[in-house]
Amino acid sequence: ATFGLQIISNGAVAIKWINVYENQSFGAKIDNDEAPTLMAVSITGANFDNNARSVTGDGLNVASRGNITLLEVFASGNGWGDSGVTGNGMILDNCALAGGTLCTGTGAITLTNTGAWGNNGDGISAVSYGAIKLLDIGSGWNAGNGGTFDNVFSINGSSGPVASKAGITISLPSNYSMSWGSFENNGGYGLRMTSNGVISVANVNVISNGSSDYGAYFNNSTAASPMAITVTKSFFNNNN
C-alpha cells in the first residue's frame, strides 16, 4: 500500500508548507529514531487529510528520539475510505522504547496551533520522556480518543533507571475561539494526560465524549515526590 511521504534519516528533519492527501496507507511516516545522536523533527504549516483509504495507517506518524515540534499542523478525515479501516490523526513518539518503560530518547514535544478532527481512530497521541507543551490545540469528532499525552517513562542511568520529572502543559489564550482547546464529540475519552511531573491545564473544553469512564483524566501519582495538578478556566460537560 502507498505512503504519501516516507522519510528515513539519521539527521534532523524539517518540513514546511506541505499537503498530504488521499493516500492508501499512511499520509506521512517520518523516522529518525535510529540516528546515532538525538536529532529533531520539525513540521510547519502542513495538512495530513483523508489518508488510510484502504490500509490501516495514520495521517502523520513521527518516530524520533530528539525534539518533535509541530506548528500549524492538521490531520483530518483519515481512515474514512471505502474499506473503513482505522486511521489515526497523529502519532508522535520520541521515547523510542527499549523495553518496558525505558526510553532511549529524551527530547521534548511541542505542539502549537495544531489539531486533529474527524479521524476514524484516535486524534492525537504523543509519548515522550521529555516535557510535552501544548498551545492552541484541539482534537474532536474522532472515532477513538481525542488527545493522549504520556511522559511517564524512564531512561537508563549509571545506577539504574531514572524516571522523567518533566511535566505536561496545555493552555490557550483567554480570548480563544471555542474550536481551539476543544476535545469534544470523540468516541472515546476527550483528553488524557499521565506524567511524573507537574500537569497544568487552562482554557480547555472537554465536552460530549463517549467514554463511559471519563471525559478527561489527569494522573501524576507515579511521581517519586508529590507534583501539582492545576486546572483553570475549563469546561468538562456532557460526557457519557
Coordinates of N, CA and C in Angstrom, one line a residue:
A1 N 0.8 -1.2 0.0 CA 0.0 0.0 0.0 C 0.9 1.2 0.0
T2 N 0.4 2.3 -0.5 CA 1.2 3.5 -0.8 C 1.2 4.5 0.4
F3 N 2.4 4.9 0.8 CA 2.5 6.1 1.7 C 2.5 7.3 0.8
G4 N 2.0 8.4 1.3 CA 2.1 9.7 0.6 C 3.6 10.2 0.7
L5 N 4.2 10.1 1.9 CA 5.5 10.6 2.1 C 6.2 9.8 3.2
Q6 N 7.3 9.2 2.9 CA 8.1 8.5 3.8 C 9.5 9.1 3.9
I7 N 10.0 9.4 5.1 CA 11.3 9.9 5.3 C 12.0 9.1 6.3
I8 N 13.2 8.5 6.0 CA 14.0 7.8 6.9 C 15.4 8.5 6.9
S9 N 15.9 8.9 8.1 CA 17.1 9.7 8.1 C 17.9 9.5 9.4
N10 N 19.2 9.7 9.4 CA 20.0 9.8 10.6 C 20.3 11.3 11.0
G11 N 19.6 12.2 10.3 CA 19.8 13.6 10.6 C 18.5 14.3 11.0
A12 N 18.6 15.6 11.2 CA 17.4 16.3 11.5 C 16.4 16.4 10.3
V13 N 15.1 16.4 10.6 CA 14.1 16.5 9.5 C 13.3 17.8 9.8
A14 N 13.3 18.6 8.7 CA 12.5 19.9 8.8 C 11.5 19.9 7.5
I15 N 10.2 20.1 7.8 CA 9.2 20.1 6.8 C 8.4 21.4 6.9
K16 N 8.2 22.1 5.8 CA 7.4 23.3 5.8 C 6.4 23.3 4.6
W17 N 5.2 23.7 4.9 CA 4.2 24.0 3.9 C 4.0 22.9 2.9
I18 N 3.4 21.8 3.4 CA 3.1 20.7 2.5 C 1.6 20.2 2.8
N19 N 1.1 19.6 1.8 CA -0.2 18.9 1.9 C -0.1 17.5 1.5
V20 N -0.7 16.6 2.3 CA -0.6 15.2 2.1 C -2.0 14.6 2.2
Y21 N -2.6 14.3 1.0 CA -4.0 14.0 0.9 C -4.2 12.6 0.2
E22 N -5.2 11.9 0.7 CA -5.9 10.8 0.0 C -4.9 9.7 -0.5
N23 N -4.0 9.3 0.4 CA -3.1 8.2 0.1 C -3.7 6.9 0.7
Q24 N -3.4 5.8 0.2 CA -4.0 4.5 0.6 C -3.6 4.0 1.9
S25 N -2.4 4.3 2.4 CA -1.9 3.9 3.7 C -1.6 5.2 4.5
F26 N -0.4 5.2 5.1 CA 0.0 6.4 5.9 C 0.0 7.7 5.0
G27 N -0.4 8.8 5.6 CA -0.1 10.0 4.9 C 1.4 10.3 4.8
A28 N 2.0 10.5 6.0 CA 3.4 10.7 6.1 C 4.0 9.9 7.3
K29 N 5.1 9.2 7.0 CA 5.8 8.5 8.1 C 7.2 9.0 8.1
I30 N 7.6 9.5 9.2 CA 8.9 10.2 9.4 C 9.7 9.5 10.5
D31 N 10.9 9.0 10.2 CA 11.6 8.2 11.2 C 13.1 8.6 11.2
N32 N 13.5 9.2 12.3 CA 15.0 9.3 12.5 C 15.4 8.9 13.9
D33 N 14.7 7.9 14.4 CA 14.9 7.4 15.8 C 16.1 6.5 15.9
E34 N 16.8 6.1 14.8 CA 18.0 5.3 14.8 C 19.2 6.2 14.5
A35 N 19.1 7.5 14.5 CA 20.2 8.4 14.4 C 21.2 8.1 15.6
P36 N 22.5 8.2 15.3 CA 23.5 8.0 16.4 C 23.4 9.0 17.6
T37 N 22.9 10.2 17.3 CA 22.7 11.2 18.3 C 21.3 11.7 18.1
L38 N 20.8 12.4 19.1 CA 19.4 12.9 19.1 C 19.2 13.9 18.0
M39 N 18.3 13.7 17.1 CA 18.0 14.6 16.0 C 16.5 15.0 16.0
A40 N 16.3 16.2 15.7 CA 14.9 16.8 15.8 C 14.1 16.6 14.6
V41 N 12.8 16.6 14.8 CA 11.8 16.7 13.7 C 10.9 17.9 13.9
S42 N 10.9 18.8 12.9 CA 10.0 20.0 12.9 C 9.1 20.0 11.7
I43 N 7.9 20.3 11.9 CA 6.9 20.4 10.8 C 6.1 21.7 11.0
T44 N 6.0 22.5 10.0 CA 5.3 23.8 10.0 C 4.4 23.9 8.8
G45 N 3.1 24.3 9.1 CA 2.2 24.5 8.0 C 1.9 23.3 7.2
A46 N 1.3 22.3 7.7 CA 1.1 21.0 7.0 C -0.3 20.5 7.3
N47 N -0.9 19.8 6.2 CA -2.2 19.2 6.4 C -2.0 17.7 5.9
F48 N -2.5 16.8 6.8 CA -2.5 15.4 6.5 C -3.9 14.9 6.6
D49 N -4.6 14.8 5.4 CA -6.0 14.6 5.4 C -6.4 13.5 4.5
N50 N -7.5 12.7 4.9 CA -8.1 11.7 4.1 C -7.1 10.6 3.6
N51 N -6.2 10.2 4.5 CA -5.3 9.1 4.2 C -5.8 7.9 4.8
A52 N -5.1 6.8 4.7 CA -5.5 5.4 5.2 C -6.8 5.1 4.5
R53 N -6.8 5.2 3.2 CA -8.0 4.9 2.4 C -8.4 3.5 2.3
S54 N -7.4 2.6 2.3 CA -7.7 1.2 2.1 C -6.9 0.3 3.1
V55 N -5.8 0.9 3.8 CA -5.0 0.1 4.7 C -4.9 1.0 6.0
T56 N -4.9 0.3 7.2 CA -4.8 1.0 8.4 C -3.5 1.8 8.5
G57 N -3.6 3.0 8.9 CA -2.5 3.9 9.0 C -2.8 5.2 9.7
D58 N -1.9 6.2 9.7 CA -2.0 7.4 10.4 C -1.9 8.6 9.3
G59 N -2.6 9.7 9.6 CA -2.3 10.8 8.8 C -0.8 11.3 8.9
L60 N -0.3 11.3 10.1 CA 1.1 11.7 10.4 C 1.6 10.8 11.5
N61 N 2.7 10.1 11.2 CA 3.4 9.3 12.2 C 4.9 9.7 12.3
V62 N 5.3 10.1 13.5 CA 6.7 10.5 13.7 C 7.3 9.7 14.7
A63 N 8.5 9.1 14.4 CA 9.3 8.3 15.3 C 10.7 9.0 15.4
S64 N 11.0 9.4 16.6 CA 12.3 10.2 16.8 C 12.8 9.9 18.2
R65 N 14.0 10.4 18.5 CA 14.5 10.5 19.9 C 14.8 11.9 20.3
G66 N 14.8 12.8 19.3 CA 15.0 14.2 19.6 C 13.7 15.0 19.8
N67 N 13.8 16.3 19.8 CA 12.6 17.1 19.9 C 11.7 17.0 18.7
I68 N 10.4 16.9 19.0 CA 9.4 17.0 17.9 C 8.6 18.3 18.1
T69 N 8.6 19.1 17.1 CA 7.9 20.4 17.1 C 7.0 20.6 16.0
L70 N 5.7 20.8 16.2 CA 4.7 21.0 15.2 C 4.0 22.4 15.4
L71 N 3.9 23.1 14.3 CA 3.3 24.4 14.3 C 2.3 24.5 13.1
E72 N 1.1 24.7 13.4 CA 0.0 24.8 12.4 C 0.0 23.5 11.5
V73 N -0.2 22.4 12.2 CA -0.3 21.1 11.6 C -1.7 20.5 11.9
F74 N -2.3 20.0 10.8 CA -3.7 19.4 11.0 C -3.8 18.1 10.3
A75 N -4.6 17.2 11.0 CA -4.8 15.9 10.4 C -6.3 15.6 10.6
S76 N -7.0 15.4 9.4 CA -8.4 15.2 9.5 C -8.9 14.2 8.5
G77 N -10.0 13.5 8.8 CA -10.6 12.6 7.9 C -9.9 11.4 7.5
N78 N -8.9 11.0 8.3 CA -8.1 9.8 7.9 C -8.8 8.5 8.3
G79 N -8.8 7.5 7.4 CA -9.4 6.2 7.7 C -10.9 6.1 7.2
W80 N -11.3 7.1 6.5 CA -12.8 7.0 6.1 C -12.9 6.6 4.6
G81 N -12.0 5.8 4.1 CA -12.1 5.3 2.7 C -13.2 4.3 2.6
D82 N -13.3 3.7 1.4 CA -14.4 2.7 1.2 C -14.2 1.4 2.1
S83 N -12.9 1.2 2.6 CA -12.7 0.0 3.4 C -13.0 0.2 4.9
G84 N -13.2 1.5 5.3 CA -13.5 1.8 6.7 C -12.4 1.3 7.6
V85 N -11.1 1.4 7.3 CA -10.1 1.0 8.1 C -9.8 2.0 9.2
T86 N -9.0 1.7 10.2 CA -8.6 2.6 11.2 C -7.6 3.6 10.7
G87 N -7.9 4.9 10.9 CA -6.9 5.9 10.5 C -6.8 6.9 11.6
N88 N -5.7 6.9 12.3 CA -5.5 7.9 13.4 C -5.0 9.2 12.8
G89 N -5.2 10.3 13.5 CA -4.7 11.6 13.0 C -3.2 11.7 13.1
M90 N -2.7 11.8 14.3 CA -1.2 12.0 14.5 C -0.8 11.1 15.6
I91 N 0.3 10.3 15.3 CA 1.0 9.5 16.3 C 2.5 10.1 16.4
L92 N 2.8 10.6 17.6 CA 4.1 11.2 17.8 C 4.9 10.5 18.9
D93 N 6.1 10.0 18.7 CA 6.8 9.2 19.6 C 8.3 9.6 19.6
N94 N 8.8 10.2 20.6 CA 10.2 10.4 20.7 C 10.8 9.8 22.0
C95 N 10.0 8.8 22.5 CA 10.5 8.0 23.6 C 11.4 6.9 23.1
A96 N 11.0 6.2 22.0 CA 11.7 5.1 21.4 C 12.0 4.1 22.4
L97 N 11.0 3.4 22.9 CA 11.1 2.4 23.9 C 12.2 1.3 23.6
A98 N 13.0 1.1 24.7 CA 14.0 0.0 24.6 C 13.5 -1.3 25.3
G99 N 12.3 -1.2 25.9 CA 11.7 -2.3 26.6 C 11.1 -1.8 27.9
G100 N 9.9 -2.3 28.2 CA 9.2 -1.9 29.4 C 8.9 -0.4 29.3
T101 N 9.3 0.4 30.3 CA 9.0 1.8 30.2 C 10.3 2.6 30.1
L102 N 11.4 2.0 29.5 CA 12.7 2.6 29.3 C 12.7 3.3 28.0
C103 N 12.9 4.6 27.9 CA 13.1 5.3 26.7 C 14.5 5.4 26.3
T104 N 14.8 5.5 25.0 CA 16.1 5.8 24.5 C 16.2 7.3 24.0
G105 N 15.1 7.9 23.9 CA 15.1 9.3 23.5 C 14.7 10.2 24.7
T106 N 15.2 11.5 24.7 CA 15.0 12.4 25.8 C 14.4 13.7 25.3
G107 N 14.0 13.8 24.0 CA 13.5 15.1 23.5 C 12.2 15.5 24.1
A108 N 11.8 16.8 23.8 CA 10.5 17.3 24.2 C 9.6 17.2 23.0
I109 N 8.3 17.4 23.3 CA 7.3 17.5 22.2 C 6.5 18.8 22.5
T110 N 6.5 19.6 21.4 CA 5.8 20.9 21.5 C 4.8 21.1 20.3
L111 N 3.6 21.3 20.6 CA 2.5 21.4 19.5 C 1.9 22.8 19.7
T112 N 1.8 23.6 18.6 CA 1.2 24.9 18.6 C 0.3 25.0 17.4
N113 N -0.9 25.6 17.7 CA -1.9 25.8 16.6 C -2.1 24.5 15.8
T114 N -2.4 23.4 16.4 CA -2.4 22.1 15.8 C -3.7 21.4 16.2
G115 N -4.2 20.6 15.3 CA -5.5 19.9 15.6 C -5.7 18.6 14.8
A116 N -6.6 17.8 15.3 CA -7.0 16.5 14.6 C -8.5 16.4 14.7
W117 N -9.1 16.2 13.5 CA -10.6 16.3 13.5 C -11.1 15.2 12.6
G118 N -12.1 14.5 13.1 CA -12.9 13.6 12.3 C -12.1 12.4 11.7
N119 N -11.2 11.9 12.5 CA -10.5 10.7 12.0 C -11.1 9.4 12.5
N120 N -11.0 8.3 11.7 CA -11.6 7.0 12.1 C -10.7 6.2 13.0
G121 N -10.2 6.9 14.1 CA -9.3 6.3 15.0 C -9.1 7.4 16.1
D122 N -7.9 7.4 16.7 CA -7.6 8.4 17.7 C -7.2 9.7 17.0
G123 N -7.3 10.8 17.7 CA -7.0 12.1 17.2 C -5.5 12.4 17.2
I124 N -4.9 12.7 18.4 CA -3.5 12.9 18.7 C -3.0 12.1 19.8
S125 N -1.9 11.4 19.6 CA -1.3 10.6 20.6 C 0.2 10.9 20.7
A126 N 0.7 11.3 21.8 CA 2.1 11.7 22.0 C 2.7 11.0 23.2
V127 N 3.9 10.3 23.0 CA 4.6 9.7 24.1 C 6.0 10.2 24.1
S128 N 6.6 10.5 25.3 CA 7.9 11.2 25.4 C 8.5 11.0 26.8
Y129 N 9.8 11.1 26.8 CA 10.5 11.2 28.1 C 10.5 12.7 28.6
G130 N 10.5 13.6 27.6 CA 10.7 15.0 27.9 C 9.4 15.7 28.2
A131 N 9.5 17.0 28.3 CA 8.3 17.8 28.5 C 7.4 17.8 27.3
I132 N 6.1 17.9 27.6 CA 5.1 18.0 26.5 C 4.4 19.3 26.7
K133 N 4.5 20.2 25.7 CA 3.9 21.5 25.8 C 2.9 21.7 24.6
L134 N 1.7 22.1 25.0 CA 0.6 22.2 24.0 C 0.0 23.6 24.1
L135 N 0.0 24.3 23.0 CA -0.6 25.6 22.9 C -1.5 25.7 21.8
D136 N -2.8 26.1 22.0 CA -3.8 26.2 21.0 C -4.0 24.9 20.2
I137 N -4.3 23.9 20.8 CA -4.5 22.6 20.1 C -5.9 22.1 20.4
G138 N -6.4 21.2 19.6 CA -7.7 20.6 19.8 C -7.8 19.3 19.0
S139 N -8.8 18.5 19.4 CA -9.0 17.2 18.8 C -10.4 16.8 19.0
G140 N -11.2 16.7 18.0 CA -12.6 16.4 18.1 C -13.2 15.6 17.0
W141 N -14.4 15.0 17.3 CA -15.1 14.2 16.3 C -14.3 13.0 15.7
N142 N -13.4 12.5 16.6 CA -12.7 11.3 16.2 C -13.4 10.0 16.7
A143 N -13.3 8.9 15.9 CA -14.0 7.7 16.3 C -13.4 7.1 17.6
G144 N -12.1 7.3 17.8 CA -11.5 6.9 19.0 C -11.4 8.0 20.1
N145 N -10.2 8.1 20.7 CA -9.9 9.1 21.7 C -9.5 10.4 21.1
G146 N -9.7 11.5 21.9 CA -9.3 12.8 21.4 C -7.8 13.1 21.4
G147 N -7.3 13.3 22.7 CA -5.9 13.6 22.9 C -5.3 12.7 24.0
T148 N -4.2 12.1 23.7 CA -3.5 11.2 24.7 C -2.0 11.7 24.8
F149 N -1.6 12.1 26.0 CA -0.3 12.6 26.2 C 0.4 12.0 27.4
D150 N 1.5 11.3 27.2 CA 2.1 10.4 28.2 C 3.6 10.6 28.3
N151 N 4.1 11.0 29.4 CA 5.6 11.0 29.6 C 6.0 10.4 30.9
V152 N 5.3 9.3 31.3 CA 5.6 8.5 32.5 C 6.6 7.4 32.0
F153 N 7.9 7.8 31.8 CA 8.9 6.9 31.3 C 10.2 7.1 32.1
S154 N 11.1 6.3 31.8 CA 12.5 6.3 32.4 C 13.5 6.2 31.4
I155 N 14.8 6.6 31.7 CA 15.9 6.3 30.9 C 16.9 5.5 31.7
N156 N 17.8 4.8 31.1 CA 18.9 4.1 31.8 C 19.9 5.1 32.3
G157 N 20.2 5.1 33.6 CA 21.2 5.9 34.2 C 22.4 5.1 34.7
S158 N 23.4 5.7 35.2 CA 24.6 4.9 35.6 C 24.3 4.0 36.8
S159 N 23.2 4.3 37.6 CA 22.9 3.5 38.7 C 21.5 2.8 38.6
G160 N 21.0 2.8 37.3 CA 19.7 2.2 37.1 C 18.7 3.2 36.4
P161 N 17.5 2.8 36.3 CA 16.5 3.7 35.6 C 16.3 5.0 36.3
V162 N 16.2 6.1 35.5 CA 16.0 7.4 36.0 C 14.6 7.9 35.4
A163 N 13.7 8.1 36.3 CA 12.3 8.5 35.9 C 12.3 9.9 35.4
S164 N 11.5 10.2 34.4 CA 11.3 11.5 34.0 C 10.6 12.4 35.1
K165 N 11.0 13.6 35.2 CA 10.3 14.6 36.0 C 9.6 15.7 35.2
A166 N 9.7 15.5 33.9 CA 9.1 16.5 33.0 C 7.6 16.5 33.1
G167 N 7.0 17.7 32.9 CA 5.6 17.8 33.1 C 4.8 17.9 31.7
I168 N 3.5 18.2 31.8 CA 2.7 18.4 30.6 C 1.9 19.7 30.9
T169 N 1.9 20.5 29.9 CA 1.2 21.8 29.9 C 0.3 22.0 28.7
I170 N -1.0 22.3 28.9 CA -1.9 22.7 27.8 C -2.5 24.0 28.2
S171 N -2.4 25.0 27.2 CA -3.0 26.3 27.5 C -3.5 26.9 26.3
L172 N -4.3 27.9 26.4 CA -4.8 28.7 25.3 C -5.0 30.2 25.8
P173 N -4.9 31.1 24.9 CA -5.2 32.5 25.3 C -6.6 32.7 25.9
S174 N -6.8 33.6 26.7 CA -8.1 33.8 27.4 C -9.2 34.2 26.4
N175 N -8.8 34.7 25.2 CA -9.8 35.1 24.2 C -9.9 34.0 23.1
Y176 N -9.6 32.8 23.4 CA -9.5 31.7 22.4 C -10.9 31.5 21.7
S177 N -10.8 31.0 20.5 CA -12.0 30.6 19.8 C -12.5 29.3 20.4
M178 N -13.8 29.0 20.4 CA -14.3 27.8 21.0 C -13.8 26.5 20.3
S179 N -13.3 26.7 19.1 CA -12.8 25.5 18.4 C -11.5 25.1 18.9
W180 N -10.7 26.0 19.4 CA -9.4 25.7 19.9 C -9.6 25.2 21.4
G181 N -8.7 24.3 21.8 CA -8.8 23.8 23.1 C -10.0 22.9 23.3
S182 N -10.6 22.5 22.2 CA -11.8 21.7 22.3 C -11.5 20.2 22.0
F183 N -11.8 19.4 23.0 CA -11.7 17.9 22.9 C -13.1 17.4 23.1
E184 N -13.8 17.3 22.0 CA -15.3 17.1 22.1 C -15.7 16.1 21.0
N185 N -16.8 15.4 21.4 CA -17.5 14.5 20.5 C -16.6 13.4 19.9
N186 N -15.7 13.0 20.7 CA -14.9 11.8 20.4 C -15.6 10.5 20.8
G187 N -15.3 9.4 20.1 CA -16.0 8.2 20.5 C -15.5 7.7 21.9
G188 N -14.2 7.9 22.2 CA -13.7 7.5 23.5 C -13.6 8.7 24.4
Y189 N -12.5 8.8 25.2 CA -12.3 10.0 26.1 C -11.9 11.2 25.3
G190 N -12.0 12.4 25.9 CA -11.6 13.6 25.2 C -10.1 13.9 25.4
L191 N -9.6 13.9 26.6 CA -8.3 14.3 26.9 C -7.7 13.5 28.1
R192 N -6.5 12.9 27.9 CA -5.8 12.1 28.9 C -4.4 12.5 29.0
M193 N -3.9 12.8 30.2 CA -2.5 13.1 30.5 C -2.0 12.3 31.6
T194 N -0.9 11.7 31.4 CA -0.2 10.9 32.5 C 1.2 11.3 32.5
S195 N 1.7 11.6 33.7 CA 3.1 12.2 33.9 C 3.6 11.9 35.2
N196 N 5.0 12.1 35.4 CA 5.6 12.1 36.7 C 5.9 13.5 37.1
G197 N 5.5 14.5 36.3 CA 5.8 15.9 36.6 C 4.5 16.7 36.8
V198 N 4.6 18.0 36.9 CA 3.5 18.9 37.0 C 2.6 18.8 35.8
I199 N 1.3 18.8 36.0 CA 0.3 18.9 34.9 C -0.4 20.2 35.1
S200 N -0.5 21.0 34.0 CA -1.1 22.3 34.1 C -2.1 22.4 32.9
V201 N -3.4 22.7 33.2 CA -4.4 22.7 32.2 C -5.2 24.0 32.3
A202 N -5.3 24.8 31.2 CA -6.0 26.0 31.2 C -6.8 26.2 30.0
N203 N -8.0 26.7 30.1 CA -8.9 27.1 29.0 C -9.1 26.0 28.0
V204 N -9.5 24.8 28.5 CA -9.9 23.8 27.5 C -11.4 23.4 27.7
N205 N -11.9 22.8 26.7 CA -13.3 22.3 26.7 C -13.3 20.8 26.4
V206 N -13.7 20.1 27.3 CA -13.8 18.6 27.2 C -15.3 18.3 27.3
I207 N -15.9 18.1 26.1 CA -17.4 18.1 26.0 C -17.9 16.9 25.2
S208 N -18.9 16.2 25.7 CA -19.7 15.3 24.9 C -18.9 14.2 24.3
N209 N -18.0 13.6 25.1 CA -17.2 12.5 24.6 C -17.8 11.1 25.1
G210 N -17.5 10.1 24.4 CA -18.3 8.8 24.5 C -17.8 7.8 25.5
S211 N -16.6 8.0 26.1 CA -16.1 7.0 27.0 C -17.0 6.9 28.2
S212 N -17.2 5.7 28.7 CA -18.0 5.5 29.9 C -17.2 5.7 31.2
D213 N -15.9 5.9 31.0 CA -15.0 6.1 32.2 C -14.8 7.6 32.6
Y214 N -14.5 8.4 31.6 CA -14.2 9.8 31.9 C -14.2 10.6 30.6
G215 N -14.4 11.9 30.7 CA -14.2 12.9 29.6 C -12.7 13.3 29.6
A216 N -12.2 13.6 30.8 CA -10.7 14.0 30.9 C -10.1 13.2 32.1
Y217 N -8.9 12.9 32.0 CA -8.2 12.1 33.0 C -6.8 12.7 33.1
F218 N -6.4 13.1 34.3 CA -5.1 13.7 34.6 C -4.5 12.9 35.8
N219 N -3.3 12.3 35.6 CA -2.7 11.5 36.7 C -1.2 11.7 36.7
N220 N -0.7 12.1 37.9 CA 0.8 12.2 38.1 C 1.1 11.5 39.4
S221 N 0.3 10.6 39.8 CA 0.5 9.9 41.1 C 1.7 9.0 41.2
T222 N 2.3 8.7 40.0 CA 3.5 7.9 40.0 C 4.8 8.6 40.2
A223 N 4.7 9.9 40.4 CA 5.9 10.7 40.7 C 6.6 10.3 42.0
A224 N 7.9 10.4 42.1 CA 8.6 10.0 43.3 C 8.3 10.9 44.5
S225 N 8.0 12.1 44.2 CA 7.5 13.1 45.2 C 6.3 13.8 44.7
P226 N 5.5 14.3 45.6 CA 4.2 14.9 45.1 C 4.4 16.0 44.1
M227 N 3.7 16.0 43.0 CA 3.7 17.0 42.0 C 2.3 17.6 41.8
A228 N 2.2 18.9 41.5 CA 0.9 19.6 41.4 C 0.2 19.3 40.1
I229 N -1.1 19.3 40.2 CA -2.0 19.4 39.0 C -2.9 20.6 39.2
T230 N -2.9 21.5 38.2 CA -3.7 22.7 38.2 C -4.6 22.7 37.0
V231 N -5.9 23.0 37.2 CA -6.9 23.1 36.2 C -7.7 24.4 36.4
T232 N -7.6 25.2 35.4 CA -8.3 26.5 35.5 C -9.1 26.9 34.2
K233 N -10.2 27.6 34.4 CA -11.0 28.2 33.3 C -11.3 27.1 32.2
S234 N -11.8 26.0 32.6 CA -12.1 24.9 31.6 C -13.5 24.4 31.9
F235 N -14.0 23.7 30.8 CA -15.3 23.1 30.9 C -15.2 21.5 30.7
F236 N -15.9 20.8 31.5 CA -16.0 19.3 31.4 C -17.4 18.9 31.5
N237 N -18.1 19.0 30.3 CA -19.6 18.9 30.3 C -20.1 17.8 29.4
N238 N -21.2 17.2 29.8 CA -22.0 16.3 28.9 C -21.2 15.1 28.4
N239 N -20.2 14.6 29.2 CA -19.5 13.4 28.8 C -20.3 12.2 29.2
N240 N -20.2 11.1 28.4 CA -21.0 9.9 28.6 C -20.8 9.3 30.0

